[in-house]
GROMACS .gro file of C-alpha atoms in nm:
model
  282
    1MET     CA    1   1.893  -0.541  -0.241
    2ARG     CA    2   2.190  -0.726  -0.097
    3LEU     CA    3   2.359  -0.394  -0.019
    4LEU     CA    4   2.050  -0.215   0.112
    5GLY     CA    5   1.966  -0.476   0.375
    6ALA     CA    6   1.617  -0.330   0.430
    7ASP     CA    7   1.387  -0.484   0.690
    8VAL     CA    8   1.105  -0.504   0.432
    9TYR     CA    9   1.092  -0.507   0.052
   10CYS     CA   10   0.766  -0.434  -0.130
   11LEU     CA   11   0.799  -0.527  -0.497
   12GLN     CA   12   0.553  -0.490  -0.784
   13GLU     CA   13   0.541  -0.629  -1.138
   14VAL     CA   14   0.719  -0.946  -1.028
   15GLN     CA   15   0.654  -1.240  -1.259
   16ALA     CA   16   0.540  -1.557  -1.083
   17ASP     CA   17   0.828  -1.763  -1.221
   18HIS     CA   18   1.081  -1.492  -1.127
   19PHE     CA   19   0.951  -1.499  -0.769
   20GLU     CA   20   0.971  -1.876  -0.745
   21GLN     CA   21   1.299  -1.930  -0.930
   22TRP     CA   22   1.502  -1.624  -0.832
   23PHE     CA   23   1.368  -1.375  -0.578
   24GLU     CA   24   1.250  -1.625  -0.315
   25PRO     CA   25   1.558  -1.852  -0.314
   26GLN     CA   26   1.805  -1.563  -0.341
   27LEU     CA   27   1.648  -1.360  -0.061
   28ASP     CA   28   1.602  -1.670   0.153
   29GLN     CA   29   1.981  -1.703   0.157
   30LEU     CA   30   2.000  -1.345   0.285
   31GLY     CA   31   1.762  -1.418   0.573
   32TYR     CA   32   1.432  -1.305   0.421
   33SER     CA   33   1.096  -1.476   0.400
   34GLY     CA   34   0.846  -1.368   0.138
   35THR     CA   35   0.502  -1.415  -0.006
   36TYR     CA   36   0.354  -1.350  -0.348
   37LYS     CA   37   0.015  -1.245  -0.480
   38ARG     CA   38  -0.042  -1.287  -0.852
   39LYS     CA   39  -0.280  -1.061  -1.043
   40THR     CA   40  -0.626  -1.207  -1.071
   41ARG     CA   41  -0.666  -1.233  -1.448
   42GLU     CA   42  -0.440  -1.410  -1.695
   43PHE     CA   43  -0.371  -1.188  -1.995
   44MET     CA   44  -0.040  -1.319  -2.123
   45GLY     CA   45  -0.082  -1.693  -2.152
   46GLN     CA   46   0.137  -1.903  -1.925
   47TYR     CA   47   0.093  -1.882  -1.548
   48GLY     CA   48   0.456  -1.794  -1.478
   49LYS     CA   49   0.454  -1.486  -1.699
   50MET     CA   50   0.173  -1.309  -1.512
   51ASP     CA   51   0.304  -1.050  -1.266
   52GLY     CA   52   0.201  -0.957  -0.915
   53CYS     CA   53   0.317  -0.816  -0.581
   54ALA     CA   54   0.588  -0.970  -0.364
   55THR     CA   55   0.661  -0.876  -0.004
   56PHE     CA   56   0.978  -0.986   0.177
   57TRP     CA   57   1.079  -0.934   0.540
   58ARG     CA   58   1.387  -1.009   0.749
   59ARG     CA   59   1.322  -1.309   0.969
   60ASP     CA   60   1.550  -1.175   1.244
   61LYS     CA   61   1.351  -0.849   1.262
   62LEU     CA   62   0.988  -0.930   1.182
   63ALA     CA   63   0.742  -1.217   1.212
   64PRO     CA   64   0.396  -1.215   1.047
   65VAL     CA   65   0.099  -1.266   1.278
   66ASP     CA   66  -0.270  -1.330   1.217
   67GLY     CA   67  -0.201  -1.620   0.981
   68GLY     CA   68   0.030  -1.432   0.745
   69LEU     CA   69  -0.036  -1.166   0.484
   70HIS     CA   70  -0.386  -1.095   0.356
   71ALA     CA   71  -0.436  -1.093  -0.020
   72VAL     CA   72  -0.648  -0.803  -0.143
   73GLU     CA   73  -0.817  -0.854  -0.480
   74PHE     CA   74  -0.979  -0.539  -0.614
   75ASN     CA   75  -1.192  -0.747  -0.851
   76ALA     CA   76  -1.348  -0.932  -0.558
   77ILE     CA   77  -1.415  -0.605  -0.377
   78ALA     CA   78  -1.579  -0.462  -0.688
   79VAL     CA   79  -1.811  -0.762  -0.719
   80SER     CA   80  -1.906  -0.749  -0.349
   81LYS     CA   81  -1.965  -0.373  -0.346
   82HIS     CA   82  -2.179  -0.369  -0.660
   83ALA     CA   83  -2.401  -0.668  -0.598
   84PRO     CA   84  -2.745  -0.563  -0.735
   85PRO     CA   85  -2.804  -0.736  -1.070
   86GLY     CA   86  -2.883  -0.551  -1.389
   87GLN     CA   87  -2.726  -0.340  -1.659
   88GLU     CA   88  -2.596  -0.078  -1.413
   89ARG     CA   89  -2.395  -0.342  -1.227
   90LYS     CA   90  -2.263  -0.476  -1.556
   91ARG     CA   91  -2.144  -0.130  -1.661
   92LEU     CA   92  -1.973  -0.071  -1.327
   93LEU     CA   93  -1.797  -0.408  -1.326
   94ASN     CA   94  -1.687  -0.375  -1.688
   95ARG     CA   95  -1.500  -0.064  -1.581
   96LEU     CA   96  -1.373  -0.181  -1.241
   97LEU     CA   97  -1.246  -0.533  -1.315
   98LYS     CA   98  -0.879  -0.461  -1.385
   99ASP     CA   99  -0.697  -0.750  -1.203
  100ASN     CA  100  -0.487  -0.536  -0.964
  101VAL     CA  101  -0.399  -0.671  -0.619
  102ALA     CA  102  -0.241  -0.582  -0.285
  103GLN     CA  103  -0.093  -0.755   0.017
  104VAL     CA  104  -0.154  -0.646   0.378
  105GLY     CA  105   0.012  -0.801   0.681
  106ILE     CA  106   0.067  -0.733   1.049
  107PHE     CA  107   0.414  -0.810   1.180
  108ALA     CA  108   0.553  -0.851   1.529
  109LEU     CA  109   0.892  -0.695   1.590
  110VAL     CA  110   1.138  -0.963   1.702
  111GLY     CA  111   1.504  -0.990   1.794
  112ALA     CA  112   1.697  -0.663   1.796
  113SER     CA  113   1.392  -0.476   1.661
  114ALA     CA  114   1.191  -0.539   1.977
  115GLN     CA  115   1.248  -0.309   2.275
  116PRO     CA  116   1.335  -0.509   2.589
  117GLY     CA  117   1.098  -0.476   2.882
  118THR     CA  118   0.803  -0.351   2.674
  119PRO     CA  119   0.491  -0.528   2.548
  120PRO     CA  120   0.522  -0.683   2.201
  121GLN     CA  121   0.533  -0.424   1.923
  122HIS     CA  122   0.366  -0.455   1.585
  123VAL     CA  123   0.349  -0.282   1.249
  124CYS     CA  124   0.116  -0.318   0.951
  125VAL     CA  125   0.279  -0.336   0.606
  126ALA     CA  126   0.082  -0.305   0.282
  127ASN     CA  127   0.211  -0.349  -0.074
  128THR     CA  128   0.011  -0.266  -0.387
  129HIS     CA  129   0.012  -0.202  -0.760
  130ILE     CA  130  -0.269   0.030  -0.870
  131ASN     CA  131  -0.405   0.028  -1.226
  132ALA     CA  132  -0.180   0.206  -1.476
  133ASN     CA  133  -0.423   0.301  -1.754
  134THR     CA  134  -0.444   0.681  -1.774
  135GLU     CA  135  -0.792   0.655  -1.928
  136PHE     CA  136  -0.923   0.500  -1.605
  137SER     CA  137  -0.840   0.769  -1.349
  138ASP     CA  138  -1.170   0.697  -1.174
  139VAL     CA  139  -1.059   0.336  -1.125
  140LYS     CA  140  -0.723   0.450  -0.982
  141LEU     CA  141  -0.907   0.657  -0.722
  142TRP     CA  142  -1.152   0.372  -0.650
  143GLN     CA  143  -0.869   0.122  -0.597
  144THR     CA  144  -0.675   0.366  -0.377
  145GLN     CA  145  -0.983   0.429  -0.163
  146TYR     CA  146  -1.058   0.060  -0.115
  147LEU     CA  147  -0.696  -0.021  -0.041
  148LEU     CA  148  -0.718   0.227   0.247
  149VAL     CA  149  -1.050   0.075   0.354
  150GLU     CA  150  -0.897  -0.275   0.357
  151VAL     CA  151  -0.588  -0.165   0.551
  152GLU     CA  152  -0.803   0.000   0.817
  153ARG     CA  153  -1.037  -0.300   0.830
  154ILE     CA  154  -0.752  -0.549   0.877
  155VAL     CA  155  -0.591  -0.331   1.144
  156HIS     CA  156  -0.919  -0.284   1.333
  157GLU     CA  157  -1.007  -0.654   1.315
  158TRP     CA  158  -0.666  -0.751   1.448
  159ILE     CA  159  -0.694  -0.498   1.731
  160ALA     CA  160  -1.031  -0.649   1.821
  161SER     CA  161  -0.892  -1.003   1.807
  162SER     CA  162  -0.771  -1.199   2.108
  163ALA     CA  163  -0.409  -1.112   2.023
  164GLY     CA  164  -0.479  -0.740   2.007
  165ALA     CA  165  -0.691  -0.750   2.321
  166ALA     CA  166  -0.418  -0.938   2.508
  167LEU     CA  167  -0.165  -0.670   2.417
  168GLY     CA  168  -0.405  -0.403   2.538
  169ALA     CA  169  -0.425  -0.580   2.873
  170LEU     CA  170  -0.046  -0.560   2.892
  171GLY     CA  171  -0.058  -0.185   2.844
  172ALA     CA  172   0.035  -0.183   2.476
  173SER     CA  173  -0.126   0.083   2.260
  174ALA     CA  174  -0.273  -0.169   2.020
  175ALA     CA  175  -0.514   0.090   1.882
  176GLN     CA  176  -0.212   0.290   1.768
  177LEU     CA  177  -0.076   0.037   1.520
  178PRO     CA  178   0.181   0.193   1.283
  179VAL     CA  179   0.120   0.143   0.911
  180ILE     CA  180   0.361   0.139   0.617
  181LEU     CA  181   0.193   0.152   0.277
  182ALA     CA  182   0.421   0.105  -0.024
  183GLY     CA  183   0.371   0.047  -0.392
  184ASP     CA  184   0.323   0.165  -0.745
  185PHE     CA  185   0.019   0.391  -0.719
  186ASN     CA  186   0.037   0.510  -1.080
  187SER     CA  187  -0.069   0.856  -0.964
  188THR     CA  188   0.140   1.171  -0.971
  189PRO     CA  189   0.174   1.429  -0.693
  190GLY     CA  190  -0.119   1.666  -0.717
  191SER     CA  191  -0.360   1.395  -0.836
  192THR     CA  192  -0.676   1.311  -0.643
  193PRO     CA  193  -0.545   0.972  -0.519
  194TYR     CA  194  -0.232   1.150  -0.391
  195ALA     CA  195  -0.446   1.410  -0.214
  196LEU     CA  196  -0.657   1.136  -0.055
  197LEU     CA  197  -0.350   0.953   0.073
  198SER     CA  198  -0.167   1.262   0.199
  199THR     CA  199  -0.452   1.459   0.356
  200GLY     CA  200  -0.700   1.191   0.462
  201PHE     CA  201  -0.993   1.332   0.265
  202VAL     CA  202  -1.092   1.492  -0.062
  203GLU     CA  203  -1.375   1.738  -0.109
  204ARG     CA  204  -1.614   1.595  -0.366
  205ASP     CA  205  -1.620   1.914  -0.571
  206ALA     CA  206  -1.239   1.906  -0.588
  207VAL     CA  207  -1.230   1.572  -0.774
  208SER     CA  208  -1.100   1.632  -1.126
  209GLU     CA  209  -1.132   1.274  -1.255
  210ASP     CA  210  -1.404   1.184  -1.503
  211ASP     CA  211  -1.671   0.956  -1.357
  212PRO     CA  212  -1.851   0.805  -1.657
  213VAL     CA  213  -2.032   0.526  -1.468
  214GLY     CA  214  -2.069   0.680  -1.121
  215ILE     CA  215  -1.781   0.502  -0.947
  216ILE     CA  216  -1.645   0.807  -0.765
  217ALA     CA  217  -1.989   0.928  -0.658
  218SER     CA  218  -2.020   0.630  -0.420
  219LEU     CA  219  -1.676   0.667  -0.257
  220PRO     CA  220  -1.632   0.805   0.097
  221LEU     CA  221  -1.314   0.989  -0.018
  222GLU     CA  222  -1.158   0.971   0.328
  223HIS     CA  223  -0.949   0.760   0.564
  224HIS     CA  224  -0.837   0.791   0.926
  225MET     CA  225  -0.459   0.746   0.908
  226MET     CA  226  -0.208   1.030   0.929
  227LEU     CA  227  -0.004   0.925   0.626
  228ARG     CA  228   0.309   1.099   0.502
  229SER     CA  229   0.520   1.017   0.199
  230ALA     CA  230   0.871   0.907   0.295
  231HIS     CA  231   1.001   1.084  -0.015
  232THR     CA  232   0.891   1.417   0.130
  233THR     CA  233   1.070   1.342   0.456
  234LEU     CA  234   1.405   1.245   0.307
  235GLY     CA  235   1.365   1.344  -0.055
  236ALA     CA  236   1.503   1.672  -0.177
  237HIS     CA  237   1.762   1.723   0.097
  238GLY     CA  238   1.821   1.366   0.212
  239ASN     CA  239   1.768   1.526   0.552
  240ALA     CA  240   1.454   1.487   0.762
  241THR     CA  241   1.501   1.811   0.959
  242ALA     CA  242   1.548   2.025   0.648
  243ASN     CA  243   1.247   1.871   0.481
  244ARG     CA  244   1.028   1.929   0.787
  245LEU     CA  245   1.122   2.296   0.764
  246ASP     CA  246   1.034   2.295   0.394
  247ALA     CA  247   0.698   2.139   0.477
  248ASN     CA  248   0.600   2.464   0.647
  249LEU     CA  249   0.671   2.657   0.327
  250MET     CA  250   0.535   2.445   0.043
  251PRO     CA  251   0.268   2.181  -0.024
  252THR     CA  252   0.371   1.820   0.034
  253ALA     CA  253   0.326   1.731  -0.334
  254GLN     CA  254   0.599   1.979  -0.429
  255MET     CA  255   0.850   1.801  -0.202
  256GLU     CA  256   0.828   1.465  -0.380
  257LEU     CA  257   1.113   1.315  -0.579
  258PRO     CA  258   1.134   1.453  -0.935
  259TYR     CA  259   1.068   1.104  -1.071
  260SER     CA  260   1.040   0.738  -0.977
  261ASN     CA  261   0.964   0.638  -1.336
  262PHE     CA  262   1.188   0.739  -1.627
  263THR     CA  263   1.094   0.603  -1.968
  264GLY     CA  264   1.083   0.728  -2.323
  265HIS     CA  265   0.721   0.840  -2.289
  266PHE     CA  266   0.691   0.938  -1.921
  267VAL     CA  267   0.908   1.095  -1.653
  268GLY     CA  268   0.749   1.148  -1.312
  269THR     CA  269   0.673   1.012  -0.966
  270LEU     CA  270   0.427   0.723  -0.940
  271ASP     CA  271   0.576   0.512  -0.659
  272TYR     CA  272   0.555   0.595  -0.289
  273ILE     CA  273   0.626   0.472   0.061
  274TRP     CA  274   0.360   0.610   0.294
  275TYR     CA  275   0.383   0.580   0.672
  276THR     CA  276   0.176   0.692   0.970
  277SER     CA  277   0.382   0.994   1.072
  278ASP     CA  278   0.218   1.021   1.415
  279LEU     CA  279   0.323   0.664   1.504
  280LEU     CA  280   0.658   0.617   1.330
  281GLU     CA  281   0.966   0.836   1.358
  282ASP     CA  282   1.121   0.998   1.049
   0.00000   0.00000   0.00000
């Protein structure tokens, strides 16, 4: 991390005590600020051993607006979306309550990142860790869908706010807010969550996931962002131009990295950096 010097780091599976005792103080010395969102259920005893998401940004490049980063709790969304009492609600929540979280924030570009003589520029950054259990593929898709819903909601609410409206009066294209969406999605290329992210919609009859309690049946299976995986832009060739040429010849999923996870029982790509390709340059 010291050598990379990235403007933003989106980390997952960070223990609370590791964030407080190591990541935050170490990265603070390098000029980064950060925030942490712990998972919503305690499975492993002590507070400090529970993991979560951590997002760091360079203070000389970015400044959070709108009161800082929003914490997204999929458990809370599940409870709010499945409010009617009864056995059906109980069955749905028993399947959906998995403790995964996300962070979503809007940042103003500052310092050298800002273009002189132009209205203030902004970017939305989201960081998530989607459920890992392979027996809950319906929950993976549900969490991915509602992450996209929350990102769009936060962006739209900020655009409608006084800050967004003021930028619009200055001539800024506030409605065209770039988005970077990074994390451990625990879904391989070719999966339904991947298709939803990369194409913006999924035909209902194309969904291959089991839906034992009717979770998927209620999903819109769409979003309105033109997302592209950064791996497919700079992956196989390390060259954006070459990969754009390849994109005309093969499906996006085939251009992903061969793996982002390499363990004794699994080798494959589960982690992605998505960005709005119509609003951010390669």
